[in-house]
Short mmCIF file of C-alpha atoms in Angstrom, two decimals:
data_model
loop_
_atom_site.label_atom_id
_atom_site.label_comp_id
_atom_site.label_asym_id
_atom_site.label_seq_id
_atom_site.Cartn_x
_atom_site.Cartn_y
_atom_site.Cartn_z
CA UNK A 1 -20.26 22.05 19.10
CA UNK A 2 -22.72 19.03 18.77
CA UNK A 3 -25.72 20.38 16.50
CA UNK A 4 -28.85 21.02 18.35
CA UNK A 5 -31.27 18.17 18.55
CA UNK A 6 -28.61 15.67 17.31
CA UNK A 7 -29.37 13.23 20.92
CA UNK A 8 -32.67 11.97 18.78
CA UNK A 9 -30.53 11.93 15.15
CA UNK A 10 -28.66 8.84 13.80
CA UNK A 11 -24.77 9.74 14.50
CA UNK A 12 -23.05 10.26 10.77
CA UNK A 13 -19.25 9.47 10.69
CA UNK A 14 -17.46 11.29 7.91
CA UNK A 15 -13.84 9.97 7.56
CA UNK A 16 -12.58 12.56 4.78
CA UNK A 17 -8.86 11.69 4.46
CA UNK A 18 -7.15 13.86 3.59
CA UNK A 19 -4.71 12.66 0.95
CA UNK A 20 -1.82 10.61 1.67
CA UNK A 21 -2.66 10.09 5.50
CA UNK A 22 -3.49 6.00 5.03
CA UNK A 23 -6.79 6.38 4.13
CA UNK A 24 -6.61 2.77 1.82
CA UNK A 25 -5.10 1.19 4.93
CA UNK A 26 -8.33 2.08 7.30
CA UNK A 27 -10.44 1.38 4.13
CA UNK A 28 -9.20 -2.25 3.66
CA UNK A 29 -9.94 -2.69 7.77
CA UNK A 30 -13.13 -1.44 7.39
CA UNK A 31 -13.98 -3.52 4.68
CA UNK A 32 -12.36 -6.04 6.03
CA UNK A 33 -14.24 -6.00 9.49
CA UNK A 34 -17.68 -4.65 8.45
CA UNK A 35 -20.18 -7.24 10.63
CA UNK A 36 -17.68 -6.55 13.53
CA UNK A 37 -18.33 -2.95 13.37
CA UNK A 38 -21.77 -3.55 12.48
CA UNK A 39 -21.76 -5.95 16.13
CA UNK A 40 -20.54 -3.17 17.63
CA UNK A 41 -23.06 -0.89 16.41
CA UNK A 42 -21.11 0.85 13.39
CA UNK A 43 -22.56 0.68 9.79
CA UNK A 44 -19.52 0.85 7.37
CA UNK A 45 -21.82 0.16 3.78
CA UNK A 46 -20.08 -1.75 1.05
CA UNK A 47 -20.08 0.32 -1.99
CA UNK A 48 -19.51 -2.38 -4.72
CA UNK A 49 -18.49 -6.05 -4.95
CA UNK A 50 -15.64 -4.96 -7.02
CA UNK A 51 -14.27 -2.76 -3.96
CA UNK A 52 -14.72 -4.83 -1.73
CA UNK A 53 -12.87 -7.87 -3.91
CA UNK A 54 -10.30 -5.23 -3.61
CA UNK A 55 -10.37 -4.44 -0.06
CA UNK A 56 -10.54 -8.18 0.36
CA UNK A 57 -6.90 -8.59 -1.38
CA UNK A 58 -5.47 -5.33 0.55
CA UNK A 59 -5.51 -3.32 -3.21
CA UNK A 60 -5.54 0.59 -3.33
CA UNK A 61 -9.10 1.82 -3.03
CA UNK A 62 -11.44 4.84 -2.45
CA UNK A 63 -13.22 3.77 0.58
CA UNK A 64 -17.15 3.42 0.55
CA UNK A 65 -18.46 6.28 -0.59
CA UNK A 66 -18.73 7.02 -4.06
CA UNK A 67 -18.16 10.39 -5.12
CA UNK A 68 -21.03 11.23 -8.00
CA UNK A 69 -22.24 15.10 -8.29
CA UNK A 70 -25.05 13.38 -5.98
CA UNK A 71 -22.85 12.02 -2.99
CA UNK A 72 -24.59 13.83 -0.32
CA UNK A 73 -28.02 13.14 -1.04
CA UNK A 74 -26.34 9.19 -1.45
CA UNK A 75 -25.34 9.76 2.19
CA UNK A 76 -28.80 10.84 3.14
CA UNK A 77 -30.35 8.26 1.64
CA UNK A 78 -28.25 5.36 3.16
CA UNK A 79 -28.72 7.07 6.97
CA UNK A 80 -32.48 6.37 6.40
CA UNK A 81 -32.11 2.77 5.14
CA UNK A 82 -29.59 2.17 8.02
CA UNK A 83 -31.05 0.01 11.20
CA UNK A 84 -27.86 1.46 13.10
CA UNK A 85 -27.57 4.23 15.25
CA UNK A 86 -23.79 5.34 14.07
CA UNK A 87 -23.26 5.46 10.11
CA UNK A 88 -19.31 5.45 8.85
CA UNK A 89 -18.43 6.86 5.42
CA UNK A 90 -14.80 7.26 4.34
CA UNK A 91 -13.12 8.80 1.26
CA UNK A 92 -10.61 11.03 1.13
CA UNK A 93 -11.96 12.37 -2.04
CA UNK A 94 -13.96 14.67 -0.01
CA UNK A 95 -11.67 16.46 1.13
CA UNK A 96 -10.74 17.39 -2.34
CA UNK A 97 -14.21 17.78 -3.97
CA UNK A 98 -15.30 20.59 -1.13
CA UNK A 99 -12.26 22.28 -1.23
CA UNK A 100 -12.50 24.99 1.41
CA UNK A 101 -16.56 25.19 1.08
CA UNK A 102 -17.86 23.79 3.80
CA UNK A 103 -21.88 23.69 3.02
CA UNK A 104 -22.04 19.91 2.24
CA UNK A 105 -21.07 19.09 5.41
CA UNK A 106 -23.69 21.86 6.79
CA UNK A 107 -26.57 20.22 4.86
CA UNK A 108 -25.32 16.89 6.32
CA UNK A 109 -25.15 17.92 9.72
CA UNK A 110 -28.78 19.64 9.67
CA UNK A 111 -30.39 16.21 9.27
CA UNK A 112 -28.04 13.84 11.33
CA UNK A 113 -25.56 14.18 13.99
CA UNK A 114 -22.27 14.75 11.95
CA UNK A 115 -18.53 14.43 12.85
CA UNK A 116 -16.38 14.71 10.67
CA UNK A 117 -12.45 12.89 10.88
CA UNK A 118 -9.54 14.38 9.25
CA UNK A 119 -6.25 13.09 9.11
CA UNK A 120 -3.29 15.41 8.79
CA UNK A 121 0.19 14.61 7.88
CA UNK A 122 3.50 16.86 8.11
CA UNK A 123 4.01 19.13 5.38
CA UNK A 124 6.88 17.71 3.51
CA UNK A 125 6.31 14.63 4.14
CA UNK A 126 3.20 14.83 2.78
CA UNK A 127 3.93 16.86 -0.85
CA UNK A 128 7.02 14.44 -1.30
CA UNK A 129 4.49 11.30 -1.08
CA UNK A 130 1.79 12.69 -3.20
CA UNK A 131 4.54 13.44 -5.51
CA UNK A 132 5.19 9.56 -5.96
CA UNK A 133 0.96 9.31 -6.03
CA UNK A 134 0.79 11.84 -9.00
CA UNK A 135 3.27 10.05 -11.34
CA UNK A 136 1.29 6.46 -9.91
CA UNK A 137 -1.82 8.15 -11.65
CA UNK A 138 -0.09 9.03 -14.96
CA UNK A 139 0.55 12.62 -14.33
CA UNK A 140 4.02 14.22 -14.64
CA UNK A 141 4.65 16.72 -11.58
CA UNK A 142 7.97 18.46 -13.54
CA UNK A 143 10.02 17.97 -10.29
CA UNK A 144 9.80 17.74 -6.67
CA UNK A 145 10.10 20.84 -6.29
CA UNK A 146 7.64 22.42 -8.45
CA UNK A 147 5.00 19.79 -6.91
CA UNK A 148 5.48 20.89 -3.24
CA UNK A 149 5.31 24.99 -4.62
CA UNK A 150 2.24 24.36 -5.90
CA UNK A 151 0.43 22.30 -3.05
CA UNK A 152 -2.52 23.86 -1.36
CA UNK A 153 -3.31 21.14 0.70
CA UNK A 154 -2.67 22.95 4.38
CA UNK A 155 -4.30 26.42 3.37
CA UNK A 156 -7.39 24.68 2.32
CA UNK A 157 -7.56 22.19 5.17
CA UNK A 158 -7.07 25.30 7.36
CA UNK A 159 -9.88 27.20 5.68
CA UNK A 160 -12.04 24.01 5.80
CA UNK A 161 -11.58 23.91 9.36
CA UNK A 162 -12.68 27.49 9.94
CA UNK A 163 -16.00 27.09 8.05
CA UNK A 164 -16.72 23.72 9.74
CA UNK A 165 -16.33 25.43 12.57
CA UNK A 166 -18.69 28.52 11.67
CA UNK A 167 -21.54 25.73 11.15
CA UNK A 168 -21.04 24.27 14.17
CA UNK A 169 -19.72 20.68 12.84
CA UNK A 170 -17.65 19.00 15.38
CA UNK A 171 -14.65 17.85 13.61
CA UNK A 172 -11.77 15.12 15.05
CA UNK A 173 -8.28 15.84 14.40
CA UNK A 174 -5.32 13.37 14.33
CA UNK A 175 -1.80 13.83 13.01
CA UNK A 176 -0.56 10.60 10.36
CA UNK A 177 2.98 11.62 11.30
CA UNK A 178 2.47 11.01 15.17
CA UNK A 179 0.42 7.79 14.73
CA UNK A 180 2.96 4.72 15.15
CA UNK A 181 -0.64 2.88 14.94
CA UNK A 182 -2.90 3.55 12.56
CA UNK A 183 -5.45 1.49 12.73
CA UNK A 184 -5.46 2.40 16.65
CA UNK A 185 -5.33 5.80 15.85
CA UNK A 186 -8.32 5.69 13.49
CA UNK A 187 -10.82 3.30 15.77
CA UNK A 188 -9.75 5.70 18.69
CA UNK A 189 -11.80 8.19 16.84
CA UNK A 190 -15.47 6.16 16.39
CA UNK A 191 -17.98 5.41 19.23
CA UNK A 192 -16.60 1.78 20.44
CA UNK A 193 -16.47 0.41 23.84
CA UNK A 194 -13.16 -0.77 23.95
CA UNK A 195 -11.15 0.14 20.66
CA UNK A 196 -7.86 -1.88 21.91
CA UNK A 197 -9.81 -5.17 22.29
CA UNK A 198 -11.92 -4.43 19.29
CA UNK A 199 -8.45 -4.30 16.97
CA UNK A 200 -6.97 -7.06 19.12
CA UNK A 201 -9.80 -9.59 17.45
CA UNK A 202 -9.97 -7.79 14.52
CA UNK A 203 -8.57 -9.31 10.67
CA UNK A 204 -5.53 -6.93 9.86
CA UNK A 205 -4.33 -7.18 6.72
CA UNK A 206 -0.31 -8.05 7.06
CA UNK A 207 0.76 -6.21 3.50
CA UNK A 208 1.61 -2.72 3.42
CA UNK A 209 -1.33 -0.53 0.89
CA UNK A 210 -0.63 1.91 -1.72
CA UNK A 211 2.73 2.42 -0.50
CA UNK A 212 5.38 4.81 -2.03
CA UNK A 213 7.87 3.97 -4.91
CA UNK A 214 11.56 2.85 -5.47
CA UNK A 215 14.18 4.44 -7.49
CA UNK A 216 13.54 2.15 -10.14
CA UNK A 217 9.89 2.23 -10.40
CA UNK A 218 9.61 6.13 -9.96
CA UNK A 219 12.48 6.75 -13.22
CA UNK A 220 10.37 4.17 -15.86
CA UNK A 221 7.24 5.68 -14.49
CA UNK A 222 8.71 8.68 -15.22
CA UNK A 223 9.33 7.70 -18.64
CA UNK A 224 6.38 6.66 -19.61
CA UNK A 225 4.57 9.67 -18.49
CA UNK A 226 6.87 11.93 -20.64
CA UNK A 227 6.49 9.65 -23.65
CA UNK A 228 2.77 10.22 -23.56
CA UNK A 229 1.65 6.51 -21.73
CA UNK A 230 0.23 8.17 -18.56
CA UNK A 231 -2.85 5.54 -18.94
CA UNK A 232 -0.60 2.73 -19.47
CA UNK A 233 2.12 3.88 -16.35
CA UNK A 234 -1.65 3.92 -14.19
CA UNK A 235 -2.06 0.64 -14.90
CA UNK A 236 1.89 -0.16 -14.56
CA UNK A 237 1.78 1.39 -11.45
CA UNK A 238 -1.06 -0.18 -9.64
CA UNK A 239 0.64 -3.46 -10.55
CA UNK A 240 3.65 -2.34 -8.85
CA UNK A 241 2.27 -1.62 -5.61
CA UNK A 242 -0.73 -3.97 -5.57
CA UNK A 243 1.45 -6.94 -6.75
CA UNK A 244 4.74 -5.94 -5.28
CA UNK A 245 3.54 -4.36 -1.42
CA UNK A 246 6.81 -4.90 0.55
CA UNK A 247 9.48 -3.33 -1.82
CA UNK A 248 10.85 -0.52 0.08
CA UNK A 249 10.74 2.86 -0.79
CA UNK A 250 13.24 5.87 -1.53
CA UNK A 251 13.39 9.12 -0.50
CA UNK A 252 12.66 11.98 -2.72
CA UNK A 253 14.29 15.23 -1.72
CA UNK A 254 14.13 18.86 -1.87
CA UNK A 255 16.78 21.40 -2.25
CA UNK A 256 17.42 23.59 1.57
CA UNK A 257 16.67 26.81 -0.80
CA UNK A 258 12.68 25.09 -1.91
CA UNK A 259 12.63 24.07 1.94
CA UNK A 260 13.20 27.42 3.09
CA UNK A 261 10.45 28.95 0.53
CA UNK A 262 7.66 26.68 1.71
CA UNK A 263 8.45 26.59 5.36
CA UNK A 264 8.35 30.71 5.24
CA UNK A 265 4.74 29.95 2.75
CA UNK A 266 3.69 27.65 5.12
CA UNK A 267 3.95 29.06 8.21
CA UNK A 268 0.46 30.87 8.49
CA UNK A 269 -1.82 28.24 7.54
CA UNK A 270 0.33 25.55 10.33
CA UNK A 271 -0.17 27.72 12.75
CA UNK A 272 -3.68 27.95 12.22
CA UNK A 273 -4.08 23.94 12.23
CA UNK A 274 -1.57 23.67 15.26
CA UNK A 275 -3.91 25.69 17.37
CA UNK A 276 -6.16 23.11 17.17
CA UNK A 277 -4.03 20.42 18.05
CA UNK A 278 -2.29 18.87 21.11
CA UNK A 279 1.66 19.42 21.54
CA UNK A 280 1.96 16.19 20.59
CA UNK A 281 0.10 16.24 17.78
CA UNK A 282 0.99 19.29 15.85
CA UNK A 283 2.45 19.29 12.44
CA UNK A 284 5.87 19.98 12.07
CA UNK A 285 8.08 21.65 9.15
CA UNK A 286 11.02 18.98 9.24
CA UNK A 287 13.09 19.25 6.26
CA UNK A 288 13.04 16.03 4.18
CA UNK A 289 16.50 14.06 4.59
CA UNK A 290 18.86 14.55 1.23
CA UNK A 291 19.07 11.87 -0.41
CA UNK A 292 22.02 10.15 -1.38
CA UNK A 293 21.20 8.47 -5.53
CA UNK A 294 23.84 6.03 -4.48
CA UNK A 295 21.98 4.35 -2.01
CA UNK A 296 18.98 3.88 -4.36
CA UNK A 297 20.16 3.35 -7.73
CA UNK A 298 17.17 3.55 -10.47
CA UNK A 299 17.41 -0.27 -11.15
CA UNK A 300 14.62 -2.57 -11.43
CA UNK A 301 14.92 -6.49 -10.05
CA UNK A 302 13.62 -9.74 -12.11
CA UNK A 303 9.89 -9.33 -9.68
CA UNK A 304 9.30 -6.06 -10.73
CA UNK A 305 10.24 -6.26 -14.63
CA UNK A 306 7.99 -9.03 -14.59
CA UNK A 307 5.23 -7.21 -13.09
CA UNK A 308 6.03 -4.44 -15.38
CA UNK A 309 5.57 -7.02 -18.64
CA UNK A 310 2.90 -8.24 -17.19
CA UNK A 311 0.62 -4.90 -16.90
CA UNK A 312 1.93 -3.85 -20.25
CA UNK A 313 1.06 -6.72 -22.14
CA UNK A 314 -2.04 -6.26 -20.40
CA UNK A 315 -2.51 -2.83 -21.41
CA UNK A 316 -1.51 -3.87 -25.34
CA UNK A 317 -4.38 -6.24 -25.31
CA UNK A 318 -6.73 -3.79 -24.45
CA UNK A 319 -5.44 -1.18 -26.96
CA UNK A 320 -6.23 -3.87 -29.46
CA UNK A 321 -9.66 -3.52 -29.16
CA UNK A 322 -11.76 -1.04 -32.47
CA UNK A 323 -10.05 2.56 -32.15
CA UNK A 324 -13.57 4.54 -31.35
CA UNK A 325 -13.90 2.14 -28.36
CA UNK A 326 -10.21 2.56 -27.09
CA UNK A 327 -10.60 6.52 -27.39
CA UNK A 328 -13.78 6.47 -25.42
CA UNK A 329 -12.24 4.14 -22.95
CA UNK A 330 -9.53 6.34 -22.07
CA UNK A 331 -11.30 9.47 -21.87
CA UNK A 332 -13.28 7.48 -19.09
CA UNK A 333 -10.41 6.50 -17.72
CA UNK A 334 -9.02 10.09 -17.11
CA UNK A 335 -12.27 11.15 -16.27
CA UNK A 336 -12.36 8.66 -13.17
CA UNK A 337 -9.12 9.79 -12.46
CA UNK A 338 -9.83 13.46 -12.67
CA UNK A 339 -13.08 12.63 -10.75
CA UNK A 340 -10.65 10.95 -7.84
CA UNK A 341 -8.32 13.61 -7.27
CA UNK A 342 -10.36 17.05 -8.07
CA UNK A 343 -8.51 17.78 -10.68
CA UNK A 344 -10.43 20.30 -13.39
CA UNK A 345 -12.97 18.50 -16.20
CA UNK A 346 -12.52 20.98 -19.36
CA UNK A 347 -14.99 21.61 -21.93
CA UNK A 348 -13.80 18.72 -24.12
CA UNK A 349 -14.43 16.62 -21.64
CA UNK A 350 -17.67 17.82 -20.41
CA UNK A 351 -19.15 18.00 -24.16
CA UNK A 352 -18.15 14.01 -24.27
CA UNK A 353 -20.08 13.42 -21.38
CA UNK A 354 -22.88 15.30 -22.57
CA UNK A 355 -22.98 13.49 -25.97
CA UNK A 356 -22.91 9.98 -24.30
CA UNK A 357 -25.98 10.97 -22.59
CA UNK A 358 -27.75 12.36 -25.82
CA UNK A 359 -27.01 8.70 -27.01
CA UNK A 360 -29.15 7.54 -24.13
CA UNK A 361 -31.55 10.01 -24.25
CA UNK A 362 -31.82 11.96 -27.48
CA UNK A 363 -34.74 14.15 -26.92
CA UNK A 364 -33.53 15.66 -23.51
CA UNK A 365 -33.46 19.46 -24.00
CA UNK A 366 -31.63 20.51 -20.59
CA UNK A 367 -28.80 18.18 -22.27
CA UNK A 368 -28.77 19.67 -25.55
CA UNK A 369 -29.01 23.43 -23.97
CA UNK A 370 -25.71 22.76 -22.23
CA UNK A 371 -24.16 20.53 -24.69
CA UNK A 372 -24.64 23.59 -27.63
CA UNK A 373 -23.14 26.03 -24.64
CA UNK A 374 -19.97 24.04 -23.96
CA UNK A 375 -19.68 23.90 -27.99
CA UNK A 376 -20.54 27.96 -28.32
CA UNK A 377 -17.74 28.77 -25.55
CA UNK A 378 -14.90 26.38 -27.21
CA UNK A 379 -15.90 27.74 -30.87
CA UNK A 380 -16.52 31.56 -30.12
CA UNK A 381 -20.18 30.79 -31.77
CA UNK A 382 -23.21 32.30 -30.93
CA UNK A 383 -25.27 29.84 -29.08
CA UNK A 384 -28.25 29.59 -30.74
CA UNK A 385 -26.30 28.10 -33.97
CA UNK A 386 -25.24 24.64 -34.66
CA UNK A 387 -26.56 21.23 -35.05
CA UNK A 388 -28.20 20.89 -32.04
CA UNK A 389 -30.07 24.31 -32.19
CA UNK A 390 -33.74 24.64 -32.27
#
């Protein structure tokens, strides 16, 4: 499946996630072990001093690739300033932004030799932690329940398979749920000698990243998402886990009748991803344990109320700041956050854009053409009427 003439091409490493599989974990030993890799003959870029301060402290991050409407032409232009033969890029934002459309990833592997790593992780396993990621990005998922119903996660990875396939990409498959080792797992996958010895000298962070909620955490978040905060429980959030990395987490849990749904709505898309995969590593529909609310009672102790002060008095200091500012601040805000998971820009949103880059650039015409379309197609106008006609 290696594309022809790819012997004489620099080797491109695509590490695309997918959500929820420890993708900040690898990204923090990456970051963390870039002029070993680059000794070994790997090229793992930095893509900011801020992430890699980040990566430096163990933080949540995004990896090194940064996901603007021009990441792949980013990609090619980094292979040709690269003085190594293999190239590593990882975020699992990818994974999201292609969807099921696998022509990035063609145009990528026509001009380098491209494989492409996917992590997979067990279906409820998976939909009950992105369920704790969605309320740690200020989004309310109305239960458990209706999260997991609406998750699309193994149909499109299935798809996405299938047209990586069709173009010929060669793709590497490993299962989160049967990887006692991570970090093993992952180096097992790129072009090293010896990946044991490599992770035996290797700086491993010794704090847990971007891990899953308590009881406690996951009720006020909760709150605060329903009250209309979901920028300030973002920021509550992130303090939680970043400052707080070895609180354990509770189980969520689904009812056996929502279980028995997905498993039967699930069942096509696993068995196309299982054929690709080794006994050992196939996913697996294993019902989530119940979960017993007196176990976990939704109680916070003094270290988290005080981390929870903390990033709220935080957040009131920067809400102090002129009104105009604030509102364009957190329209950024969910912008980057939209931007991060794939969810949907609307109009709104788009016209803002547009208008903070008629400040920069008054004159530009392609700007104003789609600014007074976005405008026309919220209004029900006509588009050739309006300020910013003529």
């Amino acid at each position: 499946m290696t594309p022809a003439g790819a012997g004489d091409r620099r080797r491109l490493i695509l590490h695309i996630g997918h959500g929820k599989t420890g993708s900040s974990a690898i990204q923090s030993f990456l970051s963390a072990n870039r002029d070993r890799l680059a000794a070994a003959g790997i090229d793992y870029p930095p893509l900011s001093s801020e992430a890699e301060e980040r990566a430096t402290r163990g933080d949540t991050m995004l990896g090194n690739l940064a996901m603007g409407a021009d990441w792949v032409q980013a990609i090619h232009r980094r292979m040709a300033e690269s003085r190594q033969n293999v190239v590593l890029f990882s975020n699992e934002t990818v994974f999201h932004k292609v969807g099921s459309d696998p022509a990035p990833f063609a145009d990528l592997a026509r001009a380098h030799a491209l494989t492409v790593v996917m992590f997979l992780r067990d279906p409820f396993d998976h939909v009950l932690s992105s369920y704790d990621q969605a309320l740690k990005r200020g989004r309310l998922p109305a239960t458990p329940e209706s999260h997991a119903g609406k998750s699309r996660v193994l149909e499109q990875a299935a798809d996405l398979l299938d047209g990586l396939d069709h173009f010929g990409v060669p793709v590497v498959l490993r299962n989160y749920s049967r990887s006692p080792d991570l970090l093993a797992t992952f180096l097992g996958t790129l072009p090293l000698a010896d990946p044991d010895r490599f992770l035996m000298g290797s700086t491993v962070g010794d704090r847990p990243v971007n891990r899953s909620l308590a009881a406690g955490e996951r009720s006020f978040l909760r709150a605060l998402v329903q009250s209309g905060a979901g920028s300030l429980a973002r920021g509550v959030a992130d303090a939680l886990v970043d400052g707080l990395p070895r609180v354990p987490a509770d189980r969520v849990s689904l009812s056996p009748e929502v279980v028995a749904e997905l498993s039967a709505a699930w069942a096509g898309p696993l068995a196309r991803i299982n054929a690709r995969l080794p006994a050992d590593e196939r996913l697996r529909l294993i019902a989530p344990e119940p979960a017993d609310p007196r176990s976990m009672p939704a109680t916070l102790d003094a270290e988290q109320l005080s981390v929870i002060a903390t990033a709220i008095a935080r957040e009131m200091r920067r809400m102090a700041t002129p009104s105009a500012k604030q509102e364009e601040f957190d329209t950024f805000w969910t912008l980057a956050d939209k931007h991060e998971t794939g969810a949907r820009v609307s109009r709104g949103e788009q016209a803002f854009l547009l208008r903070k880059a008629l400040e920069i650039r008054p004159g530009a015409p392609v700007v104003k053409r789609r600014l007074r379309a976005i405008l026309a197609s919220r209004l029900g106008e006509p588009q050739n009427s309006g300020p910013l006609s003529g």
